[in-house]
Amino acid sequence: MSVEDLGHREAVTLSVSVLEELFAAHYPRLVGLAGLLGADDPEDVAQEAFARLQGRGGALRRPETAPAYLRATVCNLTRNRRRHLRLVRLRQPPPPEPAAAAELVVLDREGHRELIVALDGLSRRQREALVLRYWLDLTDQEVAEAMDVSAGSAKTHIRRGIAALQRALGGAPE
């Protein structure tokens, strides 16, 4: 192996059956992630993440990172779509309220409306960090990878997000 070969592993192509298994196992959670991150079309965002994985020919250097790749793609797509929508909304009258994602409807029915409103009041980064950490039960390191920030920054966003939620919900900070 030459010096040029170090760090350049060949991409492994995922089979159709593996992609189907990934879809069955992760699609519902990715839809929920996109919805909680504020996507107005969470199903489309999750489908686009899988389409991008397929568009790569299902090729990944490390196939076991496919779920992390999909989560990061959903975060990036949601962030890009929210940014785009913000610019569009600045240029035209506000559109009608989008339909809530299924997970948001369930949370609303369970009496968590205040939490959803408080979560929506957080900064984009704090909301992403809290949703990834506590809704998807990711580790701090996985949150950092999905957000493309350092682990320390992810922890800071999580800590500040929790403090902001406590203030918004009238709870005492710990």
Coordinates of N, CA, C and O in Angstrom, one line a residue:
M1 N 0.9 -1.2 0.0 CA 0.0 0.0 0.0 C 0.9 1.2 0.0 O 1.8 1.4 0.8
S2 N 0.6 2.1 -0.9 CA 1.4 3.4 -1.0 C 0.9 4.4 -0.1 O -0.3 4.3 0.4
V3 N 1.6 5.5 0.1 CA 1.1 6.6 0.9 C -0.1 7.2 0.3 O -1.0 7.7 1.0
E4 N -0.2 7.2 -1.0 CA -1.4 7.8 -1.7 C -2.6 7.0 -1.4 O -3.7 7.5 -1.4
D5 N -2.5 5.7 -1.1 CA -3.6 4.9 -0.8 C -4.2 5.0 0.6 O -5.3 4.7 0.8
L6 N -3.4 5.6 1.5 CA -3.9 5.8 2.9 C -5.1 6.7 2.9 O -5.0 7.8 2.3
G7 N -6.1 6.3 3.6 CA -7.3 7.2 3.8 C -8.2 7.2 2.6 O -9.2 7.9 2.6
H8 N -7.9 6.4 1.5 CA -8.7 6.4 0.3 C -9.3 4.9 0.2 O -8.8 4.2 -0.6
R9 N -10.2 4.6 1.0 CA -10.9 3.3 0.9 C -11.8 3.3 -0.2 O -12.5 4.3 -0.5
E10 N -12.0 2.2 -0.8 CA -12.9 2.0 -1.9 C -14.3 2.1 -1.4 O -14.6 1.5 -0.3
A11 N -15.2 2.7 -2.1 CA -16.6 2.8 -1.7 C -17.2 1.4 -1.9 O -17.0 0.7 -2.9
V12 N -18.1 1.0 -1.0 CA -18.8 -0.3 -1.1 C -20.2 0.1 -1.5 O -20.9 0.9 -1.0
T13 N -20.7 -0.6 -2.6 CA -22.1 -0.4 -3.1 C -23.0 -1.2 -2.3 O -22.9 -2.4 -2.1
L14 N -24.1 -0.6 -1.8 CA -25.1 -1.3 -1.0 C -26.1 -1.9 -2.0 O -26.5 -1.3 -3.0
S15 N -26.5 -3.1 -1.7 CA -27.4 -3.8 -2.6 C -28.8 -3.2 -2.5 O -29.1 -2.5 -1.5
V16 N -29.7 -3.5 -3.4 CA -31.1 -3.0 -3.4 C -31.8 -3.5 -2.1 O -32.5 -2.8 -1.4
S17 N -31.5 -4.8 -1.7 CA -32.2 -5.3 -0.5 C -31.7 -4.6 0.7 O -32.5 -4.4 1.6
V18 N -30.4 -4.2 0.8 CA -29.9 -3.5 1.9 C -30.6 -2.1 2.0 O -30.9 -1.6 3.0
L19 N -30.7 -1.5 0.8 CA -31.3 -0.2 0.8 C -32.8 -0.3 1.2 O -33.3 0.6 1.9
E20 N -33.5 -1.4 0.8 CA -34.9 -1.6 1.2 C -35.0 -1.8 2.7 O -35.9 -1.2 3.3
E21 N -34.0 -2.5 3.3 CA -34.0 -2.7 4.7 C -33.7 -1.4 5.4 O -34.4 -1.1 6.5
L22 N -32.8 -0.6 4.9 CA -32.5 0.7 5.5 C -33.8 1.6 5.5 O -34.1 2.3 6.5
F23 N -34.5 1.6 4.4 CA -35.7 2.4 4.2 C -36.7 1.9 5.2 O -37.3 2.7 6.0
A24 N -37.0 0.6 5.3 CA -38.0 0.1 6.3 C -37.6 0.4 7.7 O -38.5 0.8 8.5
A25 N -36.4 0.4 8.0 CA -35.9 0.6 9.4 C -35.8 2.0 9.8 O -36.1 2.4 11.0
H26 N -35.5 2.9 8.9 CA -35.2 4.3 9.3 C -36.1 5.4 8.7 O -36.1 6.5 9.2
Y27 N -36.9 5.1 7.7 CA -37.8 6.1 7.1 C -38.7 6.8 8.1 O -38.7 8.0 8.2
P28 N -39.4 6.0 9.0 CA -40.4 6.7 9.9 C -39.6 7.7 10.8 O -40.1 8.8 11.1
R29 N -38.5 7.3 11.3 CA -37.7 8.2 12.3 C -37.2 9.4 11.5 O -37.1 10.5 12.1
L30 N -36.8 9.2 10.3 CA -36.3 10.3 9.5 C -37.4 11.3 9.2 O -37.1 12.5 9.2
V31 N -38.6 10.8 8.9 CA -39.7 11.7 8.7 C -40.0 12.5 10.0 O -40.2 13.7 9.9
G32 N -40.0 11.8 11.1 CA -40.2 12.5 12.4 C -39.1 13.5 12.7 O -39.3 14.7 13.1
L33 N -37.8 13.2 12.4 CA -36.7 14.1 12.5 C -36.9 15.4 11.7 O -36.8 16.5 12.2
A34 N -37.3 15.2 10.5 CA -37.5 16.3 9.6 C -38.6 17.2 10.1 O -38.5 18.4 10.1
G35 N -39.7 16.6 10.5 CA -40.8 17.3 11.1 C -40.5 18.1 12.3 O -40.8 19.3 12.4
L36 N -39.7 17.5 13.2 CA -39.3 18.2 14.4 C -38.3 19.3 14.2 O -38.2 20.2 15.0
L37 N -37.6 19.1 13.1 CA -36.6 20.2 12.8 C -37.3 21.3 12.0 O -36.6 22.3 11.7
G38 N -38.5 21.2 11.7 CA -39.3 22.3 11.1 C -39.5 22.2 9.6 O -40.0 23.2 9.0
A39 N -39.3 21.0 9.0 CA -39.6 20.9 7.6 C -41.1 20.9 7.4 O -41.9 20.3 8.1
D40 N -41.5 21.7 6.4 CA -43.0 21.7 6.1 C -43.4 20.5 5.2 O -44.6 20.3 5.0
D41 N -42.4 19.7 4.8 CA -42.7 18.5 4.0 C -41.7 17.4 4.4 O -40.9 17.0 3.7
P42 N -41.9 16.9 5.7 CA -40.9 16.0 6.2 C -40.9 14.7 5.4 O -39.8 14.1 5.3
E43 N -42.0 14.2 4.8 CA -41.9 13.0 4.1 C -41.0 13.1 2.8 O -40.2 12.2 2.5
D44 N -41.1 14.3 2.2 CA -40.3 14.6 1.0 C -38.8 14.6 1.4 O -38.0 14.2 0.6
V45 N -38.5 15.2 2.5 CA -37.1 15.4 3.0 C -36.6 14.0 3.2 O -35.4 13.7 2.8
A46 N -37.3 13.1 3.9 CA -36.8 11.8 4.2 C -36.6 11.0 2.9 O -35.6 10.3 2.7
Q47 N -37.5 11.1 2.0 CA -37.4 10.4 0.7 C -36.2 11.0 -0.1 O -35.5 10.2 -0.7
E48 N -36.0 12.3 0.0 CA -34.9 12.9 -0.8 C -33.6 12.3 -0.2 O -32.6 12.1 -0.9
A49 N -33.5 12.1 1.1 CA -32.3 11.6 1.7 C -32.0 10.2 1.2 O -30.8 9.9 0.8
F50 N -33.0 9.4 1.1 CA -32.8 8.0 0.5 C -32.5 8.1 -1.0 O -31.6 7.4 -1.5
A51 N -33.1 9.1 -1.7 CA -32.8 9.2 -3.1 C -31.3 9.6 -3.3 O -30.7 9.2 -4.3
R52 N -30.8 10.5 -2.5 CA -29.4 10.9 -2.6 C -28.5 9.7 -2.3 O -27.4 9.6 -2.9
L53 N -28.9 8.9 -1.3 CA -28.0 7.7 -1.1 C -28.1 6.8 -2.3 O -27.0 6.3 -2.7
Q54 N -29.2 6.6 -2.8 CA -29.3 5.8 -4.0 C -28.6 6.4 -5.2 O -28.0 5.7 -6.0
G55 N -28.7 7.8 -5.3 CA -28.0 8.5 -6.4 C -26.5 8.3 -6.4 O -25.8 8.4 -7.4
R56 N -26.0 8.0 -5.2 CA -24.6 7.7 -5.1 C -24.3 6.3 -5.5 O -23.2 5.8 -5.4
G57 N -25.3 5.7 -6.0 CA -25.2 4.2 -6.3 C -25.2 3.4 -5.1 O -24.8 2.3 -5.1
G58 N -25.7 4.0 -4.0 CA -25.7 3.3 -2.7 C -24.2 3.1 -2.2 O -24.0 2.2 -1.4
A59 N -23.3 3.8 -2.8 CA -21.9 3.6 -2.4 C -21.5 4.4 -1.2 O -21.6 5.7 -1.2
L60 N -20.9 3.8 -0.2 CA -20.4 4.4 0.9 C -19.0 3.8 1.3 O -18.9 2.6 1.0
R61 N -18.1 4.5 1.8 CA -16.8 3.9 2.2 C -17.0 2.9 3.3 O -16.4 1.9 3.4
R62 N -17.9 3.3 4.2 CA -18.3 2.4 5.3 C -19.8 2.2 5.4 O -20.5 3.1 5.8
P63 N -20.3 1.1 4.9 CA -21.7 0.8 4.9 C -22.4 1.0 6.2 O -23.6 1.4 6.2
E64 N -21.8 0.7 7.3 CA -22.4 0.9 8.6 C -22.7 2.3 9.0 O -23.5 2.6 9.9
T65 N -22.2 3.3 8.2 CA -22.5 4.7 8.4 C -23.7 5.2 7.7 O -24.0 6.3 7.8
A66 N -24.4 4.3 7.0 CA -25.6 4.7 6.2 C -26.6 5.4 7.1 O -27.1 6.5 6.7
P67 N -27.0 4.9 8.3 CA -28.0 5.7 9.1 C -27.5 7.1 9.4 O -28.2 8.1 9.4
A68 N -26.2 7.2 9.8 CA -25.7 8.5 10.1 C -25.7 9.4 8.9 O -26.0 10.6 8.9
Y69 N -25.3 8.9 7.7 CA -25.4 9.6 6.4 C -26.8 10.1 6.2 O -27.0 11.3 5.8
L70 N -27.8 9.3 6.4 CA -29.2 9.7 6.2 C -29.6 10.7 7.1 O -30.3 11.7 6.7
R71 N -29.2 10.6 8.4 CA -29.6 11.7 9.4 C -29.0 13.0 9.0 O -29.6 14.0 9.1
A72 N -27.7 13.0 8.7 CA -27.0 14.2 8.3 C -27.7 14.8 7.1 O -27.8 16.0 7.0
T73 N -28.0 14.0 6.1 CA -28.7 14.5 4.9 C -30.0 15.1 5.2 O -30.4 16.2 4.7
V74 N -30.8 14.5 6.1 CA -32.1 15.1 6.5 C -31.9 16.4 7.2 O -32.6 17.4 6.9
C75 N -30.9 16.5 8.1 CA -30.6 17.8 8.8 C -30.2 18.8 7.7 O -30.7 20.0 7.8
N76 N -29.4 18.5 6.8 CA -28.9 19.5 5.8 C -30.1 19.9 4.9 O -30.2 21.1 4.6
L77 N -30.9 18.9 4.4 CA -32.0 19.2 3.5 C -33.0 20.1 4.3 O -33.5 21.1 3.7
T78 N -33.3 19.8 5.5 CA -34.2 20.6 6.3 C -33.7 22.0 6.4 O -34.4 23.0 6.2
R79 N -32.5 22.1 6.8 CA -31.8 23.4 7.0 C -31.9 24.2 5.7 O -32.3 25.4 5.7
N80 N -31.5 23.6 4.6 CA -31.6 24.3 3.3 C -33.0 24.7 2.9 O -33.2 25.8 2.4
R81 N -33.9 23.8 3.1 CA -35.3 24.1 2.8 C -35.9 25.3 3.6 O -36.6 26.1 3.1
R82 N -35.6 25.2 4.9 CA -36.0 26.3 5.8 C -35.4 27.7 5.4 O -36.1 28.7 5.4
R83 N -34.1 27.6 5.0 CA -33.5 28.9 4.6 C -34.1 29.4 3.3 O -34.4 30.5 3.1
H84 N -34.4 28.5 2.3 CA -35.0 28.8 1.1 C -36.4 29.4 1.3 O -36.8 30.4 0.8
L85 N -37.2 28.7 2.2 CA -38.5 29.2 2.4 C -38.5 30.6 3.1 O -39.4 31.4 2.9
R86 N -37.5 30.8 4.0 CA -37.4 32.1 4.7 C -37.2 33.2 3.6 O -37.9 34.2 3.7
L87 N -36.4 32.9 2.6 CA -36.1 33.9 1.6 C -37.4 34.1 0.7 O -37.7 35.3 0.4
V88 N -38.1 33.0 0.4 CA -39.3 33.1 -0.4 C -40.3 33.9 0.3 O -41.0 34.8 -0.3
R89 N -40.5 33.7 1.6 CA -41.5 34.3 2.4 C -41.2 35.8 2.6 O -42.2 36.6 2.7
L90 N -40.0 36.2 2.5 CA -39.7 37.6 2.6 C -40.1 38.4 1.4 O -40.4 39.6 1.4
R91 N -40.3 37.7 0.3 CA -40.6 38.3 -1.0 C -42.1 38.2 -1.4 O -42.5 38.7 -2.4
Q92 N -42.9 37.5 -0.6 CA -44.3 37.4 -0.9 C -45.1 37.3 0.4 O -44.6 37.0 1.5
P93 N -46.4 37.4 0.3 CA -47.3 37.3 1.5 C -47.1 35.9 2.1 O -46.9 35.0 1.4
P94 N -47.3 35.9 3.4 CA -47.2 34.5 4.1 C -48.2 33.5 3.6 O -49.3 33.9 3.4
P95 N -47.7 32.3 3.3 CA -48.6 31.2 2.9 C -49.5 30.7 4.0 O -49.2 31.0 5.2
P96 N -50.5 30.0 3.7 CA -51.3 29.4 4.8 C -50.5 28.4 5.6 O -49.4 27.9 5.2
E97 N -50.9 28.2 6.8 CA -50.2 27.3 7.8 C -50.1 25.9 7.2 O -51.0 25.3 6.7
P98 N -48.8 25.3 7.1 CA -48.6 24.0 6.6 C -49.3 22.9 7.5 O -49.4 23.2 8.7
A99 N -49.6 21.8 6.9 CA -50.2 20.7 7.7 C -49.1 20.2 8.6 O -47.9 20.1 8.3
A100 N -49.5 19.8 9.8 CA -48.5 19.3 10.8 C -48.1 17.8 10.4 O -49.0 17.1 9.9
A101 N -46.9 17.5 10.7 CA -46.4 16.1 10.5 C -47.2 15.2 11.5 O -47.6 15.6 12.6
A102 N -47.2 13.9 11.2 CA -48.0 13.0 12.0 C -47.4 13.0 13.4 O -48.2 12.9 14.4
E103 N -46.1 13.0 13.6 CA -45.5 13.0 15.0 C -46.0 14.3 15.7 O -46.2 14.2 16.9
L104 N -46.1 15.4 15.1 CA -46.5 16.6 15.7 C -47.9 16.5 16.2 O -48.3 17.0 17.2
V105 N -48.8 15.9 15.3 CA -50.2 15.7 15.7 C -50.3 14.9 16.9 O -51.1 15.2 17.9
V106 N -49.5 13.8 17.0 CA -49.5 12.9 18.1 C -49.1 13.6 19.4 O -49.7 13.6 20.4
L107 N -48.0 14.4 19.3 CA -47.5 15.1 20.4 C -48.5 16.2 20.9 O -48.7 16.4 22.1
D108 N -49.2 16.8 19.9 CA -50.2 17.8 20.2 C -51.4 17.1 21.0 O -51.8 17.6 22.0
R109 N -51.8 16.0 20.5 CA -52.9 15.3 21.2 C -52.5 14.8 22.6 O -53.4 14.7 23.4
E110 N -51.3 14.6 22.8 CA -50.8 14.2 24.1 C -50.6 15.4 25.1 O -50.0 15.2 26.2
G111 N -51.0 16.5 24.7 CA -50.8 17.7 25.5 C -49.5 18.3 25.6 O -49.1 19.0 26.5
H112 N -48.7 18.1 24.5 CA -47.3 18.7 24.5 C -47.2 19.9 23.6 O -46.2 20.3 23.1
R113 N -48.3 20.6 23.4 CA -48.3 21.8 22.5 C -47.3 22.8 23.0 O -46.6 23.5 22.2
E114 N -47.3 23.0 24.3 CA -46.4 24.0 24.9 C -44.9 23.7 24.5 O -44.1 24.6 24.2
L115 N -44.6 22.4 24.6 CA -43.2 22.0 24.3 C -42.9 22.3 22.8 O -41.8 22.8 22.5
I116 N -43.8 22.0 21.9 CA -43.6 22.2 20.5 C -43.4 23.7 20.2 O -42.5 24.1 19.5
V117 N -44.3 24.5 20.9 CA -44.1 26.0 20.7 C -42.8 26.4 21.2 O -42.1 27.2 20.6
A118 N -42.4 26.0 22.4 CA -41.1 26.3 23.0 C -40.0 25.8 22.1 O -39.0 26.6 21.9
L119 N -40.1 24.6 21.6 CA -39.0 24.1 20.7 C -38.9 24.9 19.4 O -37.8 25.2 19.0
D120 N -40.0 25.4 18.9 CA -40.0 26.2 17.7 C -39.4 27.6 18.0 O -38.9 28.2 17.1
G121 N -39.4 28.0 19.2 CA -38.8 29.3 19.6 C -37.3 29.3 19.8 O -36.7 30.3 19.9
L122 N -36.7 28.1 19.7 CA -35.3 28.0 19.9 C -34.6 28.3 18.6 O -35.2 28.3 17.5
S123 N -33.3 28.6 18.7 CA -32.5 28.8 17.5 C -32.5 27.5 16.7 O -32.7 26.4 17.3
R124 N -32.2 27.6 15.4 CA -32.1 26.4 14.6 C -31.2 25.4 15.1 O -31.5 24.2 15.2
R125 N -30.0 25.8 15.5 CA -29.0 24.9 16.0 C -29.4 24.2 17.3 O -29.1 23.0 17.5
Q126 N -30.0 25.0 18.2 CA -30.4 24.4 19.5 C -31.5 23.4 19.3 O -31.5 22.3 19.9
R127 N -32.5 23.7 18.4 CA -33.6 22.8 18.1 C -33.0 21.5 17.5 O -33.4 20.4 17.9
E128 N -32.1 21.7 16.5 CA -31.5 20.5 15.9 C -30.8 19.6 16.9 O -31.0 18.4 17.0
A129 N -30.0 20.2 17.8 CA -29.3 19.5 18.8 C -30.2 18.7 19.7 O -30.0 17.5 20.0
L130 N -31.2 19.4 20.2 CA -32.1 18.8 21.2 C -32.9 17.6 20.5 O -33.1 16.6 21.1
V131 N -33.4 17.9 19.3 CA -34.2 16.8 18.6 C -33.3 15.6 18.3 O -33.7 14.5 18.6
L132 N -32.1 15.8 17.9 CA -31.2 14.7 17.6 C -30.8 14.0 18.9 O -30.8 12.7 18.9
R133 N -30.5 14.7 19.9 CA -30.1 14.1 21.2 C -31.2 13.4 21.9 O -31.0 12.2 22.3
Y134 N -32.4 14.0 22.1 CA -33.4 13.5 22.9 C -34.5 12.8 22.2 O -35.1 11.9 22.7
W135 N -34.8 13.2 20.9 CA -35.9 12.5 20.2 C -35.3 11.2 19.5 O -35.9 10.2 19.5
L136 N -34.1 11.3 19.0 CA -33.5 10.2 18.3 C -32.5 9.4 19.2 O -32.0 8.4 18.8
D137 N -32.3 9.9 20.4 CA -31.4 9.3 21.4 C -30.0 9.1 20.9 O -29.4 8.0 21.1
L138 N -29.5 10.0 20.1 CA -28.1 10.0 19.6 C -27.2 10.4 20.7 O -27.5 11.2 21.6
T139 N -26.0 9.9 20.7 CA -24.9 10.4 21.6 C -24.5 11.8 21.2 O -24.8 12.2 20.1
D140 N -23.8 12.4 22.1 CA -23.3 13.8 21.8 C -22.4 13.8 20.5 O -22.5 14.7 19.7
Q141 N -21.6 12.7 20.4 CA -20.7 12.6 19.2 C -21.5 12.5 17.9 O -21.2 13.1 16.9
E142 N -22.6 11.6 18.0 CA -23.4 11.4 16.8 C -24.2 12.7 16.5 O -24.4 13.0 15.3
V143 N -24.6 13.5 17.5 CA -25.3 14.8 17.2 C -24.3 15.7 16.5 O -24.6 16.4 15.6
A144 N -23.0 15.7 17.0 CA -22.0 16.6 16.4 C -21.8 16.2 15.0 O -21.7 17.1 14.1
E145 N -21.7 14.9 14.7 CA -21.5 14.5 13.3 C -22.7 14.9 12.4 O -22.5 15.3 11.3
A146 N -23.9 14.7 12.9 CA -25.1 15.0 12.1 C -25.2 16.5 11.8 O -25.7 16.9 10.8
M147 N -24.7 17.3 12.8 CA -24.8 18.8 12.6 C -23.6 19.4 12.0 O -23.5 20.5 11.7
D148 N -22.5 18.5 11.8 CA -21.3 18.9 11.2 C -20.6 20.0 12.1 O -20.1 21.0 11.5
V149 N -20.6 19.7 13.4 CA -19.9 20.6 14.3 C -19.0 19.8 15.3 O -19.1 18.5 15.2
S150 N -18.2 20.4 16.1 CA -17.4 19.6 17.1 C -18.3 19.1 18.2 O -19.4 19.6 18.4
A151 N -17.8 18.1 18.9 CA -18.6 17.6 20.0 C -18.9 18.6 21.1 O -20.0 18.7 21.7
G152 N -17.9 19.5 21.3 CA -18.1 20.5 22.3 C -19.1 21.5 21.9 O -19.9 22.0 22.7
S153 N -19.2 21.9 20.6 CA -20.2 22.8 20.1 C -21.6 22.1 20.2 O -22.6 22.8 20.6
A154 N -21.7 20.8 19.9 CA -23.0 20.1 20.1 C -23.4 20.1 21.5 O -24.6 20.4 21.8
K155 N -22.5 19.9 22.5 CA -22.9 19.9 23.9 C -23.4 21.3 24.3 O -24.3 21.4 25.1
T156 N -22.7 22.3 23.8 CA -23.1 23.7 24.1 C -24.5 24.0 23.6 O -25.3 24.6 24.3
H157 N -24.8 23.6 22.3 CA -26.1 23.8 21.8 C -27.2 23.1 22.6 O -28.3 23.6 22.8
I158 N -26.8 21.9 23.0 CA -27.8 21.1 23.8 C -28.0 21.8 25.2 O -29.2 21.9 25.6
R159 N -27.0 22.1 25.8 CA -27.1 22.8 27.2 C -27.9 24.1 27.1 O -28.8 24.3 27.9
R160 N -27.5 24.9 26.1 CA -28.2 26.2 25.9 C -29.7 26.0 25.5 O -30.6 26.8 25.9
G161 N -29.9 25.0 24.7 CA -31.3 24.7 24.3 C -32.2 24.2 25.5 O -33.3 24.7 25.6
I162 N -31.6 23.4 26.3 CA -32.3 23.0 27.5 C -32.6 24.1 28.4 O -33.7 24.3 28.9
A163 N -31.6 25.0 28.6 CA -31.9 26.2 29.5 C -33.0 27.1 28.9 O -33.8 27.6 29.6
A164 N -32.9 27.3 27.6 CA -34.0 28.1 26.9 C -35.3 27.5 27.0 O -36.3 28.2 27.2
L165 N -35.4 26.1 26.9 CA -36.7 25.4 27.0 C -37.2 25.6 28.5 O -38.4 25.8 28.7
Q166 N -36.3 25.5 29.4 CA -36.7 25.6 30.8 C -37.3 27.0 31.1 O -38.3 27.2 31.8
R167 N -36.6 28.0 30.5 CA -37.1 29.4 30.7 C -38.5 29.6 30.0 O -39.4 30.2 30.6
A168 N -38.6 29.0 28.8 CA -39.8 29.2 28.0 C -41.0 28.5 28.7 O -42.1 28.9 28.6
L169 N -40.7 27.3 29.3 CA -41.8 26.5 29.9 C -42.0 26.8 31.4 O -42.8 26.2 32.1
G170 N -41.2 27.8 31.9 CA -41.4 28.2 33.3 C -40.8 27.3 34.3 O -41.1 27.4 35.5
G171 N -39.9 26.4 33.9 CA -39.2 25.5 34.8 C -38.0 26.1 35.4 O -37.4 27.0 34.9
A172 N -37.6 25.6 36.6 CA -36.4 26.1 37.2 C -35.2 25.5 36.6 O -35.1 24.3 36.4
P173 N -34.2 26.3 36.2 CA -32.9 25.7 35.7 C -32.2 24.9 36.7 O -32.3 25.2 37.9
E174 N -31.5 23.9 36.2 CA -30.8 23.0 37.2 C -29.5 23.5 37.5 O -28.8 24.1 36.7

